[in-house]
């Protein structure tokens, strides 16, 4: 003889509502479980999607790095171009100033002057004691004549509160150092190097010209004038 099921026993005991509720609940659970099995991604499919997303992220990161590098290169190229243009503008301005000076100097309206030191420029080198100088010499009094001679530099410095003068041999650090020769018709740039002793503070630089014919010519420049960034050199 078959035994009655729990639902049948509940129904026999007068609980038809509970039995119906259990049936509905069981049906809902079966439906949810079936839907999850039908629509939930399989584990293998999920791994493929994760791998695909990882590849996409890596590709986007590489593209972003490439764009960032390209932008950096463009900025560097633009900065280099701007620096080049600024240098060319500065060079053009300097050439125009030189042309204007030469025109005033050798032109028919230029003021006649004898041998003189027009300008002096001192340029620092890697060694803080070493300096390169450029002296511009001029004359237009005797047009067509060649002016020749020798150039020396001297420097007035302070050393422990006292002023003293350093002559050419001290600045060249060589006993009996030879002077720098010059020979020109209208103007010439004369260049050379000097060495400052340690512990001294320069105050003035004196350019001394010893022409082959005529009197000695001297002109003094303050240290700030000679070392200024825009100090004329010619």
Short mmCIF file of N, CA and C in Angstrom, two decimals, residues 1 5 7 19 22 47 72 75 82-83 87 101 110 115 117 120 131 144 146 164 167 193 202 208 217 224:
data_model
loop_
_atom_site.label_atom_id
_atom_site.label_comp_id
_atom_site.label_asym_id
_atom_site.label_seq_id
_atom_site.Cartn_x
_atom_site.Cartn_y
_atom_site.Cartn_z
N UNK A 1 0.84 -1.19 0.00
CA UNK A 1 0.00 0.00 0.00
C UNK A 1 0.87 1.23 0.00
N UNK A 5 1.95 11.21 0.36
CA UNK A 5 3.03 12.19 0.37
C UNK A 5 2.77 13.25 1.42
N UNK A 7 2.43 16.40 1.03
CA UNK A 7 1.39 17.33 0.57
C UNK A 7 0.01 16.72 0.74
N UNK A 19 -0.22 23.63 1.21
CA UNK A 19 0.23 22.74 0.13
C UNK A 19 0.36 23.49 -1.18
N UNK A 22 3.51 25.68 -1.10
CA UNK A 22 4.73 24.93 -1.32
C UNK A 22 4.93 24.59 -2.78
N UNK A 47 36.35 33.77 -19.14
CA UNK A 47 37.81 33.94 -19.25
C UNK A 47 38.20 34.58 -20.57
N UNK A 72 55.30 64.96 -26.58
CA UNK A 72 56.56 65.43 -26.00
C UNK A 72 57.56 65.80 -27.08
N UNK A 75 56.55 69.05 -28.64
CA UNK A 75 56.87 70.19 -27.78
C UNK A 75 58.36 70.51 -27.81
N UNK A 82 61.81 77.55 -31.60
CA UNK A 82 61.70 78.89 -31.02
C UNK A 82 63.07 79.41 -30.60
N UNK A 83 63.90 78.53 -30.02
CA UNK A 83 65.26 78.94 -29.64
C UNK A 83 66.09 79.32 -30.86
N UNK A 87 67.72 82.94 -31.65
CA UNK A 87 69.13 83.12 -31.94
C UNK A 87 69.33 83.84 -33.27
N UNK A 101 77.16 100.69 -37.46
CA UNK A 101 78.40 101.24 -36.92
C UNK A 101 79.43 101.47 -38.03
N UNK A 110 81.04 110.45 -41.17
CA UNK A 110 81.58 109.95 -39.91
C UNK A 110 82.61 110.89 -39.31
N UNK A 115 93.63 106.65 -33.66
CA UNK A 115 93.66 105.32 -33.07
C UNK A 115 92.97 105.33 -31.70
N UNK A 117 90.43 102.68 -28.76
CA UNK A 117 89.80 101.42 -28.37
C UNK A 117 88.29 101.68 -28.33
N UNK A 120 85.36 96.87 -25.51
CA UNK A 120 86.02 95.72 -24.91
C UNK A 120 84.94 94.79 -24.34
N UNK A 131 89.36 84.10 -18.59
CA UNK A 131 88.46 84.99 -19.33
C UNK A 131 89.01 85.22 -20.73
N UNK A 144 93.17 104.98 -45.46
CA UNK A 144 94.08 104.31 -46.38
C UNK A 144 95.37 103.91 -45.73
N UNK A 146 97.80 102.15 -42.89
CA UNK A 146 97.76 100.96 -42.05
C UNK A 146 98.28 101.33 -40.66
N UNK A 164 95.24 97.19 -6.16
CA UNK A 164 96.52 97.02 -6.82
C UNK A 164 96.28 96.76 -8.31
N UNK A 167 99.63 93.63 -14.09
CA UNK A 167 100.09 93.96 -15.44
C UNK A 167 99.88 92.77 -16.38
N UNK A 193 93.31 85.67 -24.22
CA UNK A 193 92.85 85.13 -22.93
C UNK A 193 93.71 85.70 -21.80
N UNK A 202 87.97 92.04 -9.49
CA UNK A 202 88.30 93.03 -10.53
C UNK A 202 87.45 94.29 -10.38
N UNK A 208 95.71 98.87 -23.39
CA UNK A 208 96.86 99.73 -23.72
C UNK A 208 97.36 99.37 -25.11
N UNK A 217 98.21 104.68 -26.47
CA UNK A 217 96.78 104.95 -26.29
C UNK A 217 96.25 104.01 -25.21
N UNK A 224 82.08 95.85 -14.74
CA UNK A 224 80.67 95.61 -15.10
C UNK A 224 80.41 95.96 -16.55
#
